[in-house]
């Protein structure tokens, strides 16, 4: 089947053309499936339709029905089935149509999949990917971030890219990883024109577990990930221009395992930490980051560790409500200025 | 068959015309929505029940619809707006919900048919499929516990039948003999997925026996056939025979949502089903059997069209919610603050300590 | 039905006899069901058998089948059904046989139940209770603590008592609360002889959201809850005796909403914070507590905020492994001494 | 019926005696466990399959059991230890697991039959009921994808059929036509809950048609009847007819676990079922039809008893796991530290910076 020619829209990188965040993800899936016959896809409407967001458009024709499987509406069922296939040496990648709907698979992911290696069943090469995040007026069930549902479960890895380059490289790394990986794709980034970039033609991965310093600075460290990376760099630029404050922005990229070395190193340099996440506040990842910095770099802190997040509520549907709910660039500026002046 | 007979199932002309009115309202309200969307008033997804209106209308018409909390109870889907209207869901609220207005029943927090009125007897669905079967099992369990003469009706799609929630909720209702009618909207598609990829059975009635409950299948384009089937099902439920399943057989003639061109569906198949349009069919029968005159029918259509125009206009004129409303009603008694960082607090500075 | 006489084993408090942690819970359920006809129970094997741990022993005979319902094995199904009953003004209390098995109900709890009020459906008076915690050689699926699966979900309350008095008072408050409450009962406390105490005969509640100062001290604050409260007070006594260090021990009792006022007030006094929880480390509640103290009392800190927790792994079955996995009193001592000397 | 006929279903005396041996082994191993528990060697729960041994043994005997990763595949339950043994699960490992020994296949991390050997073809269950249906759906999907001539068999109880995981896994296997045999162990109880409180159907075979798969019920105390039913089911699965359900009808003659006195069960009912003891019944048939002599039977019983004694002795003598092992194998590539506080780290002190 792989002698079938590559679909038009997946040739952009080959041609040296810029790709969107979404196209980068499609390319990663396509290349890994081409490279390794044991990689296959399952999910709702990923075949003929090519997925709710068209990530797997034309994959069915290219790879055939046995490697691009349209499933019944049963996230627990097909994720559990993916675990079984992984036991047998296959490398399933399941798509959750909207990551909000990963919740019916919560049981099998946390109790079966995450514990599989520990219980003696060997490697569990399995990727669970799908769109997350708000700002699209999706309401309470099409806007969630799901990292904190799984961050507390040992055995899982969680990835949340912010650029097309990282999305492709991290997804390839996730597919080659022998541990179960939850891969979150912010739907606001999928087709964002600003994120289009030309990617290397040769095969590359971005290793899991390594944060990226987006922007260097000595006055304040902002730790963030996903769509917030772009709001934070925007705020950082403003601070540099308007306040002369030099902000270091760290993109975690992988949330679990957490690259606290990168965070601690930066905080030891700046003495000030602001964590920014789109997810709700209480129980958000900011807590764990703050805890680790307290454990490892307390003496370097010149100001309280603070956070800018969504408010503690379900994601409301109406635009006016959602904008209030979500953390905005101005909120980052307010908090950063407060810390810089501290 | 029943379509050609003149059987009115005991309904008089006035009621038959009410049925037609409900069909018109559903169709016209959804067409108005499309217009509103083109005008940019509808933010989220827009779902049509084109070709399925008779299922929702006929079923709801067979139940006791009251406004004092003593009637039957409904859990609709986005494809069952017709049932919601019959249960007293206000047309203007329907538009407010789709347009995310602060004046709507959920004050802009939720969309489309996702709203509630326990006095009129309906509970809005959530998006995760299958959940409402569990919730309605509990609602009808409460009817049984309190000895109330009420039944519940939950709508769900062919695809939703694949969820574990559907199984757990249905099995609970069956074992507890809850007075619950399960309406499976078999429109032959789950988004782009044909029914045979969601189940290996040809008819969902085959699923009833596995739970020890009765099930029957009905032509979902025939409003009277649906009415009759659900009236019989509700009579059994009321008589203490527990849960029962009714399959509505029809076809989803539009995409899953407005953004779906449905290019995966054979156009000829759609054309086939256009010939079975529930409004056309019922209108023809009304005239054929003299249940209504052409004038009466035209008046009904004009009145419903006008209703929709007026309600839509009203909703358009109403404001979006106040931003701060986003932080209310997370708990009945715990206030949710805006993040602390937005208003630095003096008690956090040592010097400032009194 | 309530004219039926009270079962023997539920008369201890009436008679002024001490009750166990488990008996206190049984009494709370019994009294609330007697007081309010709208309270009823659902769960697996809670009827004839009286529940896996016998919490509802003899309830069936007293209250009858319609208020003590043996359910099919379907945590999602009967929890969702409970939500429906709550809509209709009933006040269901569901038992999860082992809280590890709450995971199939994760979807309905987080997406439906927690968001119900916000979505406009009104109050959701619903209690989900059951045994949690390790130390009983239960293995990965009969030993979990589940607070962090739900701590991140706005709309939920989470309670985790440590004494018989609190267990009874908090459960009564939870049943009377109009918000959904997850109520965790550490199975290691159920029949612990040391926890037997005489409870007030009159009706009382312990309000949700209020921590309790178990033990006062000016040198170090230990924040904890559940079974760890007892290990921490033990450690505190040792520290006082052997090191002359005065430790303040705070029992959170309610985890969500979190009583950070109590924590902050204590830390402003001691300047040192140690969080101790039995649950695993990464993503544990220690992070949120640390974050809030950083936000509100950073300038009072004289040492890094630290934590003693279980290790990041599934709960192993074998005793030698589980003892290593769980935080021990010695670990609390080590950390506390480190902080006291800091 | 089949019980009285001399039909051996094509099995020779040697195989028939192997069947009896497997029944004996199961019974004796579990009795040995009880002894070990009384002696304080077994920490966790102890589950008996008393009266259900023929279901596990007859079913496993009908499949291809190999040790090179090309055979059929099993997911047992705690009540199907007999199947596990036939698939190559070592008796000594069984005791090691129950006694939490570090030398066991899960190195003391998991209990009882919760262990794995993909080469011999079995996957240990997890406690959450229903999950293994999903997992086995995927394992057998892989057989189909790779064109391997293998089938899978998953055991689960009557109560487990109430879980959403069961529904989602079974429906997936049915739609994908996975070569999976679903063995429902209908022992009429789920802990203290009688089957009629878990389902409204009398026989679980009524659940097959709802998924478009074949189902049959068999006397679970008749090892040959089970063998025959499963051999036919596996032949169909092998021939590409997809999933199939087999119900084992019998009775749980002991409490849910050792700690359960089972006082909620009518003692007369238990007495009734003691008359249908699968070992007694098969032994009688062996003698009646001359498939084995009394001497041969006695030898088998003594040999299995001795095997269990020896294996138990060996396991008892072996060590508990090293404590530090608790922190290994959480990830293939990420090391889990003991909490930092247990070994204060100089790099956290500013002065100490190099
Ligand atoms: C648990 C869950 N998974 C996925 C989705 C996304 N989704 C929304 S509607 C839909 C298709 C539903 O099909 P069907 O139940 O037949 O209803 P129909 O749209 O045909 O009326 C899907 C997959 C969801 N809402 N819930
Ligand atoms: C999801 C889930 N809920 C609850 C339990 C607790 N539990 C363990 S075994 C059992 C009864 C199982 O009955 P059945 O499936 O008939 O198997 P049997 O014990 O009769 O062989 C229960 C409720 C569980 N293991 N998983
Ligand atoms: Mg459909
Ligand atoms: Mg059973």
PDB file of N, CA and C in Angstrom, chain C residues 45 48-49 52 65 70-74 97 101 137 140-142 281 306-309 311-318 320-321 324-328 331 334-335 338 342, chain D residues 43-44 97-98 100 107-111 126-129 159 162-163 190-193 197-198 260 264 320-323 326 330 336 338-342 344 348-349:
ATOM      1  N   UNK C  45     -23.929  -4.246  46.526  1.00  0.00           N
ATOM      2  CA  UNK C  45     -23.910  -5.104  47.718  1.00  0.00           C
ATOM      3  C   UNK C  45     -24.140  -4.342  49.023  1.00  0.00           C
ATOM      4  N   UNK C  48     -28.645  -6.523  51.270  1.00  0.00           N
ATOM      5  CA  UNK C  48     -28.585  -7.733  52.096  1.00  0.00           C
ATOM      6  C   UNK C  48     -27.219  -7.863  52.768  1.00  0.00           C
ATOM      7  N   UNK C  49     -26.180  -7.592  52.012  1.00  0.00           N
ATOM      8  CA  UNK C  49     -24.829  -7.797  52.541  1.00  0.00           C
ATOM      9  C   UNK C  49     -24.402  -6.660  53.459  1.00  0.00           C
ATOM     10  N   UNK C  52     -19.508  -3.900  51.302  1.00  0.00           N
ATOM     11  CA  UNK C  52     -18.283  -4.692  51.406  1.00  0.00           C
ATOM     12  C   UNK C  52     -17.629  -4.516  52.774  1.00  0.00           C
ATOM     13  N   UNK C  65     -36.290  -1.607  50.453  1.00  0.00           N
ATOM     14  CA  UNK C  65     -35.589  -1.741  49.164  1.00  0.00           C
ATOM     15  C   UNK C  65     -35.567  -0.466  48.337  1.00  0.00           C
ATOM     16  N   UNK C  70     -29.527  -2.051  45.833  1.00  0.00           N
ATOM     17  CA  UNK C  70     -28.408  -2.810  45.282  1.00  0.00           C
ATOM     18  C   UNK C  70     -28.397  -2.606  43.772  1.00  0.00           C
ATOM     19  N   UNK C  71     -27.306  -2.085  43.267  1.00  0.00           N
ATOM     20  CA  UNK C  71     -27.246  -1.728  41.849  1.00  0.00           C
ATOM     21  C   UNK C  71     -26.510  -2.793  41.042  1.00  0.00           C
ATOM     22  N   UNK C  72     -26.687  -2.764  39.723  1.00  0.00           N
ATOM     23  CA  UNK C  72     -25.783  -3.524  38.861  1.00  0.00           C
ATOM     24  C   UNK C  72     -24.363  -2.966  39.000  1.00  0.00           C
ATOM     25  N   UNK C  73     -23.380  -3.712  38.547  1.00  0.00           N
ATOM     26  CA  UNK C  73     -21.991  -3.249  38.599  1.00  0.00           C
ATOM     27  C   UNK C  73     -21.793  -2.242  37.475  1.00  0.00           C
ATOM     28  N   UNK C  74     -22.080  -0.992  37.789  1.00  0.00           N
ATOM     29  CA  UNK C  74     -22.066   0.065  36.785  1.00  0.00           C
ATOM     30  C   UNK C  74     -21.957   1.408  37.495  1.00  0.00           C
ATOM     31  N   UNK C  97     -17.826   0.695  45.952  1.00  0.00           N
ATOM     32  CA  UNK C  97     -17.363  -0.405  46.807  1.00  0.00           C
ATOM     33  C   UNK C  97     -15.910  -0.229  47.233  1.00  0.00           C
ATOM     34  N   UNK C 101     -12.787   2.156  42.019  1.00  0.00           N
ATOM     35  CA  UNK C 101     -13.752   1.873  40.956  1.00  0.00           C
ATOM     36  C   UNK C 101     -14.678   3.046  40.671  1.00  0.00           C
ATOM     37  N   UNK C 137      -2.436  -4.000  51.872  1.00  0.00           N
ATOM     38  CA  UNK C 137      -2.008  -5.042  50.910  1.00  0.00           C
ATOM     39  C   UNK C 137      -3.114  -5.327  49.898  1.00  0.00           C
ATOM     40  N   UNK C 140      -2.884  -2.637  43.378  1.00  0.00           N
ATOM     41  CA  UNK C 140      -3.096  -1.408  42.604  1.00  0.00           C
ATOM     42  C   UNK C 140      -4.557  -0.947  42.497  1.00  0.00           C
ATOM     43  N   UNK C 141      -5.510  -1.849  42.742  1.00  0.00           N
ATOM     44  CA  UNK C 141      -6.909  -1.505  42.470  1.00  0.00           C
ATOM     45  C   UNK C 141      -7.820  -1.545  43.696  1.00  0.00           C
ATOM     46  N   UNK C 142      -7.218  -1.690  44.852  1.00  0.00           N
ATOM     47  CA  UNK C 142      -8.008  -1.663  46.087  1.00  0.00           C
ATOM     48  C   UNK C 142      -7.318  -0.801  47.138  1.00  0.00           C
ATOM     49  N   UNK C 281       3.061  11.472  44.464  1.00  0.00           N
ATOM     50  CA  UNK C 281       3.755  12.751  44.601  1.00  0.00           C
ATOM     51  C   UNK C 281       3.392  13.767  43.513  1.00  0.00           C
ATOM     52  N   UNK C 306       8.176  21.955  51.667  1.00  0.00           N
ATOM     53  CA  UNK C 306       8.506  20.586  51.254  1.00  0.00           C
ATOM     54  C   UNK C 306       7.294  19.672  51.412  1.00  0.00           C
ATOM     55  N   UNK C 307       7.438  18.449  50.920  1.00  0.00           N
ATOM     56  CA  UNK C 307       6.323  17.495  51.012  1.00  0.00           C
ATOM     57  C   UNK C 307       6.850  16.083  51.240  1.00  0.00           C
ATOM     58  N   UNK C 308       6.067  15.320  51.937  1.00  0.00           N
ATOM     59  CA  UNK C 308       6.315  13.888  52.092  1.00  0.00           C
ATOM     60  C   UNK C 308       5.087  13.172  51.557  1.00  0.00           C
ATOM     61  N   UNK C 309       5.304  12.267  50.616  1.00  0.00           N
ATOM     62  CA  UNK C 309       4.197  11.628  49.896  1.00  0.00           C
ATOM     63  C   UNK C 309       4.556  10.184  49.559  1.00  0.00           C
ATOM     64  N   UNK C 311       5.482   7.451  46.601  1.00  0.00           N
ATOM     65  CA  UNK C 311       6.300   7.620  45.405  1.00  0.00           C
ATOM     66  C   UNK C 311       5.411   7.542  44.167  1.00  0.00           C
ATOM     67  N   UNK C 312       5.921   8.030  43.050  1.00  0.00           N
ATOM     68  CA  UNK C 312       5.146   8.048  41.806  1.00  0.00           C
ATOM     69  C   UNK C 312       5.099   6.668  41.157  1.00  0.00           C
ATOM     70  N   UNK C 313       4.196   5.845  41.639  1.00  0.00           N
ATOM     71  CA  UNK C 313       4.042   4.493  41.099  1.00  0.00           C
ATOM     72  C   UNK C 313       2.624   4.012  41.396  1.00  0.00           C
ATOM     73  N   UNK C 314       2.166   2.976  40.703  1.00  0.00           N
ATOM     74  CA  UNK C 314       0.922   2.328  41.133  1.00  0.00           C
ATOM     75  C   UNK C 314       1.127   1.756  42.538  1.00  0.00           C
ATOM     76  N   UNK C 315       0.056   1.412  43.230  1.00  0.00           N
ATOM     77  CA  UNK C 315       0.202   0.859  44.580  1.00  0.00           C
ATOM     78  C   UNK C 315       0.552  -0.624  44.468  1.00  0.00           C
ATOM     79  N   UNK C 316       1.754  -1.000  44.894  1.00  0.00           N
ATOM     80  CA  UNK C 316       2.137  -2.411  44.764  1.00  0.00           C
ATOM     81  C   UNK C 316       1.476  -3.286  45.836  1.00  0.00           C
ATOM     82  N   UNK C 317       1.367  -4.558  45.534  1.00  0.00           N
ATOM     83  CA  UNK C 317       0.627  -5.510  46.376  1.00  0.00           C
ATOM     84  C   UNK C 317       1.430  -5.993  47.585  1.00  0.00           C
ATOM     85  N   UNK C 318       2.646  -6.370  47.341  1.00  0.00           N
ATOM     86  CA  UNK C 318       3.449  -6.995  48.387  1.00  0.00           C
ATOM     87  C   UNK C 318       3.782  -6.006  49.508  1.00  0.00           C
ATOM     88  N   UNK C 320       6.318  -5.528  51.484  1.00  0.00           N
ATOM     89  CA  UNK C 320       7.615  -4.848  51.488  1.00  0.00           C
ATOM     90  C   UNK C 320       7.596  -3.694  50.493  1.00  0.00           C
ATOM     91  N   UNK C 321       6.950  -3.922  49.359  1.00  0.00           N
ATOM     92  CA  UNK C 321       6.872  -2.874  48.339  1.00  0.00           C
ATOM     93  C   UNK C 321       5.958  -1.741  48.790  1.00  0.00           C
ATOM     94  N   UNK C 324       7.403   0.611  51.277  1.00  0.00           N
ATOM     95  CA  UNK C 324       8.371   1.509  50.639  1.00  0.00           C
ATOM     96  C   UNK C 324       7.639   2.589  49.855  1.00  0.00           C
ATOM     97  N   UNK C 325       6.545   2.174  49.229  1.00  0.00           N
ATOM     98  CA  UNK C 325       5.731   3.086  48.407  1.00  0.00           C
ATOM     99  C   UNK C 325       5.098   4.190  49.258  1.00  0.00           C
ATOM    100  N   UNK C 326       4.565   3.812  50.408  1.00  0.00           N
ATOM    101  CA  UNK C 326       3.822   4.758  51.251  1.00  0.00           C
ATOM    102  C   UNK C 326       4.757   5.644  52.075  1.00  0.00           C
ATOM    103  N   UNK C 327       4.314   6.866  52.366  1.00  0.00           N
ATOM    104  CA  UNK C 327       5.093   7.710  53.269  1.00  0.00           C
ATOM    105  C   UNK C 327       4.991   7.172  54.695  1.00  0.00           C
ATOM    106  N   UNK C 328       6.124   7.119  55.378  1.00  0.00           N
ATOM    107  CA  UNK C 328       6.142   6.577  56.733  1.00  0.00           C
ATOM    108  C   UNK C 328       6.439   7.682  57.746  1.00  0.00           C
ATOM    109  N   UNK C 331       9.761   9.200  57.553  1.00  0.00           N
ATOM    110  CA  UNK C 331       9.965  10.169  56.466  1.00  0.00           C
ATOM    111  C   UNK C 331       9.512  11.557  56.914  1.00  0.00           C
ATOM    112  N   UNK C 334      12.180  12.884  59.177  1.00  0.00           N
ATOM    113  CA  UNK C 334      13.352  13.341  58.412  1.00  0.00           C
ATOM    114  C   UNK C 334      13.116  14.729  57.835  1.00  0.00           C
ATOM    115  N   UNK C 335      11.987  14.866  57.158  1.00  0.00           N
ATOM    116  CA  UNK C 335      11.691  16.142  56.492  1.00  0.00           C
ATOM    117  C   UNK C 335      11.487  17.256  57.518  1.00  0.00           C
ATOM    118  N   UNK C 338      14.734  18.336  58.988  1.00  0.00           N
ATOM    119  CA  UNK C 338      15.474  19.117  57.988  1.00  0.00           C
ATOM    120  C   UNK C 338      14.965  20.561  57.979  1.00  0.00           C
ATOM    121  N   UNK C 342      16.613  24.234  59.341  1.00  0.00           N
ATOM    122  CA  UNK C 342      16.944  25.069  58.167  1.00  0.00           C
ATOM    123  C   UNK C 342      17.221  26.515  58.560  1.00  0.00           C
TER     124      UNK C 342
ATOM    125  N   UNK D  43      -1.683 -13.114  51.716  1.00  0.00           N
ATOM    126  CA  UNK D  43      -2.012 -11.801  52.273  1.00  0.00           C
ATOM    127  C   UNK D  43      -3.374 -11.299  51.788  1.00  0.00           C
ATOM    128  N   UNK D  44      -3.564 -11.260  50.480  1.00  0.00           N
ATOM    129  CA  UNK D  44      -4.773 -10.657  49.919  1.00  0.00           C
ATOM    130  C   UNK D  44      -5.968 -11.600  49.893  1.00  0.00           C
ATOM    131  N   UNK D  97       2.232 -15.657  43.356  1.00  0.00           N
ATOM    132  CA  UNK D  97       1.373 -14.488  43.203  1.00  0.00           C
ATOM    133  C   UNK D  97       0.489 -14.299  44.432  1.00  0.00           C
ATOM    134  N   UNK D  98      -0.126 -15.391  44.883  1.00  0.00           N
ATOM    135  CA  UNK D  98      -1.016 -15.287  46.043  1.00  0.00           C
ATOM    136  C   UNK D  98      -0.248 -14.955  47.309  1.00  0.00           C
ATOM    137  N   UNK D 100       2.520 -13.120  47.248  1.00  0.00           N
ATOM    138  CA  UNK D 100       3.220 -11.845  47.025  1.00  0.00           C
ATOM    139  C   UNK D 100       4.731 -11.991  47.021  1.00  0.00           C
ATOM    140  N   UNK D 107       6.603 -10.004  40.360  1.00  0.00           N
ATOM    141  CA  UNK D 107       7.557  -9.602  41.407  1.00  0.00           C
ATOM    142  C   UNK D 107       6.862  -8.978  42.605  1.00  0.00           C
ATOM    143  N   UNK D 108       5.681  -9.500  42.928  1.00  0.00           N
ATOM    144  CA  UNK D 108       4.970  -9.043  44.128  1.00  0.00           C
ATOM    145  C   UNK D 108       4.169  -7.779  43.935  1.00  0.00           C
ATOM    146  N   UNK D 109       4.133  -7.273  42.710  1.00  0.00           N
ATOM    147  CA  UNK D 109       3.389  -6.024  42.494  1.00  0.00           C
ATOM    148  C   UNK D 109       1.904  -6.267  42.325  1.00  0.00           C
ATOM    149  N   UNK D 110       1.557  -7.426  41.804  1.00  0.00           N
ATOM    150  CA  UNK D 110       0.146  -7.749  41.603  1.00  0.00           C
ATOM    151  C   UNK D 110      -0.148  -9.122  42.197  1.00  0.00           C
ATOM    152  N   UNK D 111      -1.455  -9.432  42.341  1.00  0.00           N
ATOM    153  CA  UNK D 111      -1.857 -10.623  43.077  1.00  0.00           C
ATOM    154  C   UNK D 111      -2.458 -11.691  42.168  1.00  0.00           C
ATOM    155  N   UNK D 126      -7.133  -7.058  35.109  1.00  0.00           N
ATOM    156  CA  UNK D 126      -7.087  -6.059  36.173  1.00  0.00           C
ATOM    157  C   UNK D 126      -8.397  -6.174  36.945  1.00  0.00           C
ATOM    158  N   UNK D 127      -8.453  -5.548  38.098  1.00  0.00           N
ATOM    159  CA  UNK D 127      -9.673  -5.660  38.900  1.00  0.00           C
ATOM    160  C   UNK D 127     -10.880  -4.974  38.273  1.00  0.00           C
ATOM    161  N   UNK D 128     -10.731  -3.760  37.728  1.00  0.00           N
ATOM    162  CA  UNK D 128     -11.930  -3.122  37.170  1.00  0.00           C
ATOM    163  C   UNK D 128     -12.613  -4.037  36.152  1.00  0.00           C
ATOM    164  N   UNK D 129     -13.847  -4.389  36.431  1.00  0.00           N
ATOM    165  CA  UNK D 129     -14.537  -5.385  35.615  1.00  0.00           C
ATOM    166  C   UNK D 129     -14.888  -4.837  34.239  1.00  0.00           C
ATOM    167  N   UNK D 159     -21.953 -10.539  36.647  1.00  0.00           N
ATOM    168  CA  UNK D 159     -22.012  -9.153  37.100  1.00  0.00           C
ATOM    169  C   UNK D 159     -21.225  -8.211  36.209  1.00  0.00           C
ATOM    170  N   UNK D 162     -22.609  -6.014  33.350  1.00  0.00           N
ATOM    171  CA  UNK D 162     -23.315  -4.748  33.564  1.00  0.00           C
ATOM    172  C   UNK D 162     -22.441  -3.533  33.272  1.00  0.00           C
ATOM    173  N   UNK D 163     -21.144  -3.743  33.082  1.00  0.00           N
ATOM    174  CA  UNK D 163     -20.246  -2.597  32.935  1.00  0.00           C
ATOM    175  C   UNK D 163     -20.269  -2.031  31.515  1.00  0.00           C
ATOM    176  N   UNK D 190     -23.051 -12.072  41.859  1.00  0.00           N
ATOM    177  CA  UNK D 190     -21.991 -11.078  41.760  1.00  0.00           C
ATOM    178  C   UNK D 190     -21.771 -10.588  43.187  1.00  0.00           C
ATOM    179  N   UNK D 191     -20.734 -11.110  43.809  1.00  0.00           N
ATOM    180  CA  UNK D 191     -20.560 -10.905  45.247  1.00  0.00           C
ATOM    181  C   UNK D 191     -21.892 -11.333  45.899  1.00  0.00           C
ATOM    182  N   UNK D 192     -22.590 -10.416  46.583  1.00  0.00           N
ATOM    183  CA  UNK D 192     -23.854 -10.826  47.244  1.00  0.00           C
ATOM    184  C   UNK D 192     -25.078 -10.553  46.369  1.00  0.00           C
ATOM    185  N   UNK D 193     -24.838 -10.060  45.151  1.00  0.00           N
ATOM    186  CA  UNK D 193     -25.948  -9.628  44.307  1.00  0.00           C
ATOM    187  C   UNK D 193     -26.388 -10.736  43.351  1.00  0.00           C
ATOM    188  N   UNK D 197     -30.516  -8.994  39.741  1.00  0.00           N
ATOM    189  CA  UNK D 197     -30.322  -7.573  40.059  1.00  0.00           C
ATOM    190  C   UNK D 197     -29.237  -6.944  39.191  1.00  0.00           C
ATOM    191  N   UNK D 198     -28.571  -7.763  38.395  1.00  0.00           N
ATOM    192  CA  UNK D 198     -27.605  -7.220  37.442  1.00  0.00           C
ATOM    193  C   UNK D 198     -28.154  -7.187  36.030  1.00  0.00           C
ATOM    194  N   UNK D 260     -16.020 -14.094  52.830  1.00  0.00           N
ATOM    195  CA  UNK D 260     -17.465 -13.958  52.683  1.00  0.00           C
ATOM    196  C   UNK D 260     -18.164 -15.258  53.088  1.00  0.00           C
ATOM    197  N   UNK D 264     -26.034 -15.087  52.742  1.00  0.00           N
ATOM    198  CA  UNK D 264     -27.177 -14.605  51.959  1.00  0.00           C
ATOM    199  C   UNK D 264     -27.648 -15.649  50.947  1.00  0.00           C
ATOM    200  N   UNK D 320      10.276 -12.315  49.807  1.00  0.00           N
ATOM    201  CA  UNK D 320       9.444 -11.196  49.401  1.00  0.00           C
ATOM    202  C   UNK D 320      10.305 -10.282  48.524  1.00  0.00           C
ATOM    203  N   UNK D 321       9.672  -9.403  47.757  1.00  0.00           N
ATOM    204  CA  UNK D 321      10.462  -8.524  46.880  1.00  0.00           C
ATOM    205  C   UNK D 321      11.326  -7.550  47.678  1.00  0.00           C
ATOM    206  N   UNK D 322      12.401  -7.093  47.021  1.00  0.00           N
ATOM    207  CA  UNK D 322      13.208  -6.020  47.582  1.00  0.00           C
ATOM    208  C   UNK D 322      12.378  -4.751  47.606  1.00  0.00           C
ATOM    209  N   UNK D 323      12.379  -4.029  48.705  1.00  0.00           N
ATOM    210  CA  UNK D 323      11.547  -2.824  48.834  1.00  0.00           C
ATOM    211  C   UNK D 323      11.765  -1.860  47.667  1.00  0.00           C
ATOM    212  N   UNK D 326       9.858  -1.386  44.288  1.00  0.00           N
ATOM    213  CA  UNK D 326       8.589  -0.652  44.149  1.00  0.00           C
ATOM    214  C   UNK D 326       8.721   0.544  43.214  1.00  0.00           C
ATOM    215  N   UNK D 330       8.042   1.924  36.332  1.00  0.00           N
ATOM    216  CA  UNK D 330       6.886   2.810  36.172  1.00  0.00           C
ATOM    217  C   UNK D 330       6.894   3.317  34.717  1.00  0.00           C
ATOM    218  N   UNK D 336      12.001   6.709  38.619  1.00  0.00           N
ATOM    219  CA  UNK D 336      11.203   7.290  39.696  1.00  0.00           C
ATOM    220  C   UNK D 336      12.053   7.346  40.966  1.00  0.00           C
ATOM    221  N   UNK D 338      12.964   8.144  45.001  1.00  0.00           N
ATOM    222  CA  UNK D 338      12.289   8.232  46.303  1.00  0.00           C
ATOM    223  C   UNK D 338      12.137   9.715  46.563  1.00  0.00           C
ATOM    224  N   UNK D 339      11.137  10.087  47.335  1.00  0.00           N
ATOM    225  CA  UNK D 339      10.930  11.521  47.546  1.00  0.00           C
ATOM    226  C   UNK D 339      12.219  12.214  47.958  1.00  0.00           C
ATOM    227  N   UNK D 340      12.396  13.366  47.392  1.00  0.00           N
ATOM    228  CA  UNK D 340      13.565  14.199  47.602  1.00  0.00           C
ATOM    229  C   UNK D 340      13.880  14.356  49.086  1.00  0.00           C
ATOM    230  N   UNK D 341      12.814  14.512  49.869  1.00  0.00           N
ATOM    231  CA  UNK D 341      13.017  14.816  51.300  1.00  0.00           C
ATOM    232  C   UNK D 341      13.789  13.713  52.015  1.00  0.00           C
ATOM    233  N   UNK D 342      13.837  12.549  51.409  1.00  0.00           N
ATOM    234  CA  UNK D 342      14.524  11.456  52.119  1.00  0.00           C
ATOM    235  C   UNK D 342      16.040  11.566  51.974  1.00  0.00           C
ATOM    236  N   UNK D 344      18.212  14.976  51.398  1.00  0.00           N
ATOM    237  CA  UNK D 344      18.369  16.398  51.063  1.00  0.00           C
ATOM    238  C   UNK D 344      19.515  16.630  50.083  1.00  0.00           C
ATOM    239  N   UNK D 348      20.305  22.484  46.406  1.00  0.00           N
ATOM    240  CA  UNK D 348      19.180  23.355  46.731  1.00  0.00           C
ATOM    241  C   UNK D 348      19.604  24.473  47.698  1.00  0.00           C
ATOM    242  N   UNK D 349      20.820  24.414  48.184  1.00  0.00           N
ATOM    243  CA  UNK D 349      21.305  25.447  49.101  1.00  0.00           C
ATOM    244  C   UNK D 349      22.199  26.406  48.355  1.00  0.00           C
TER     245      UNK D 349
END
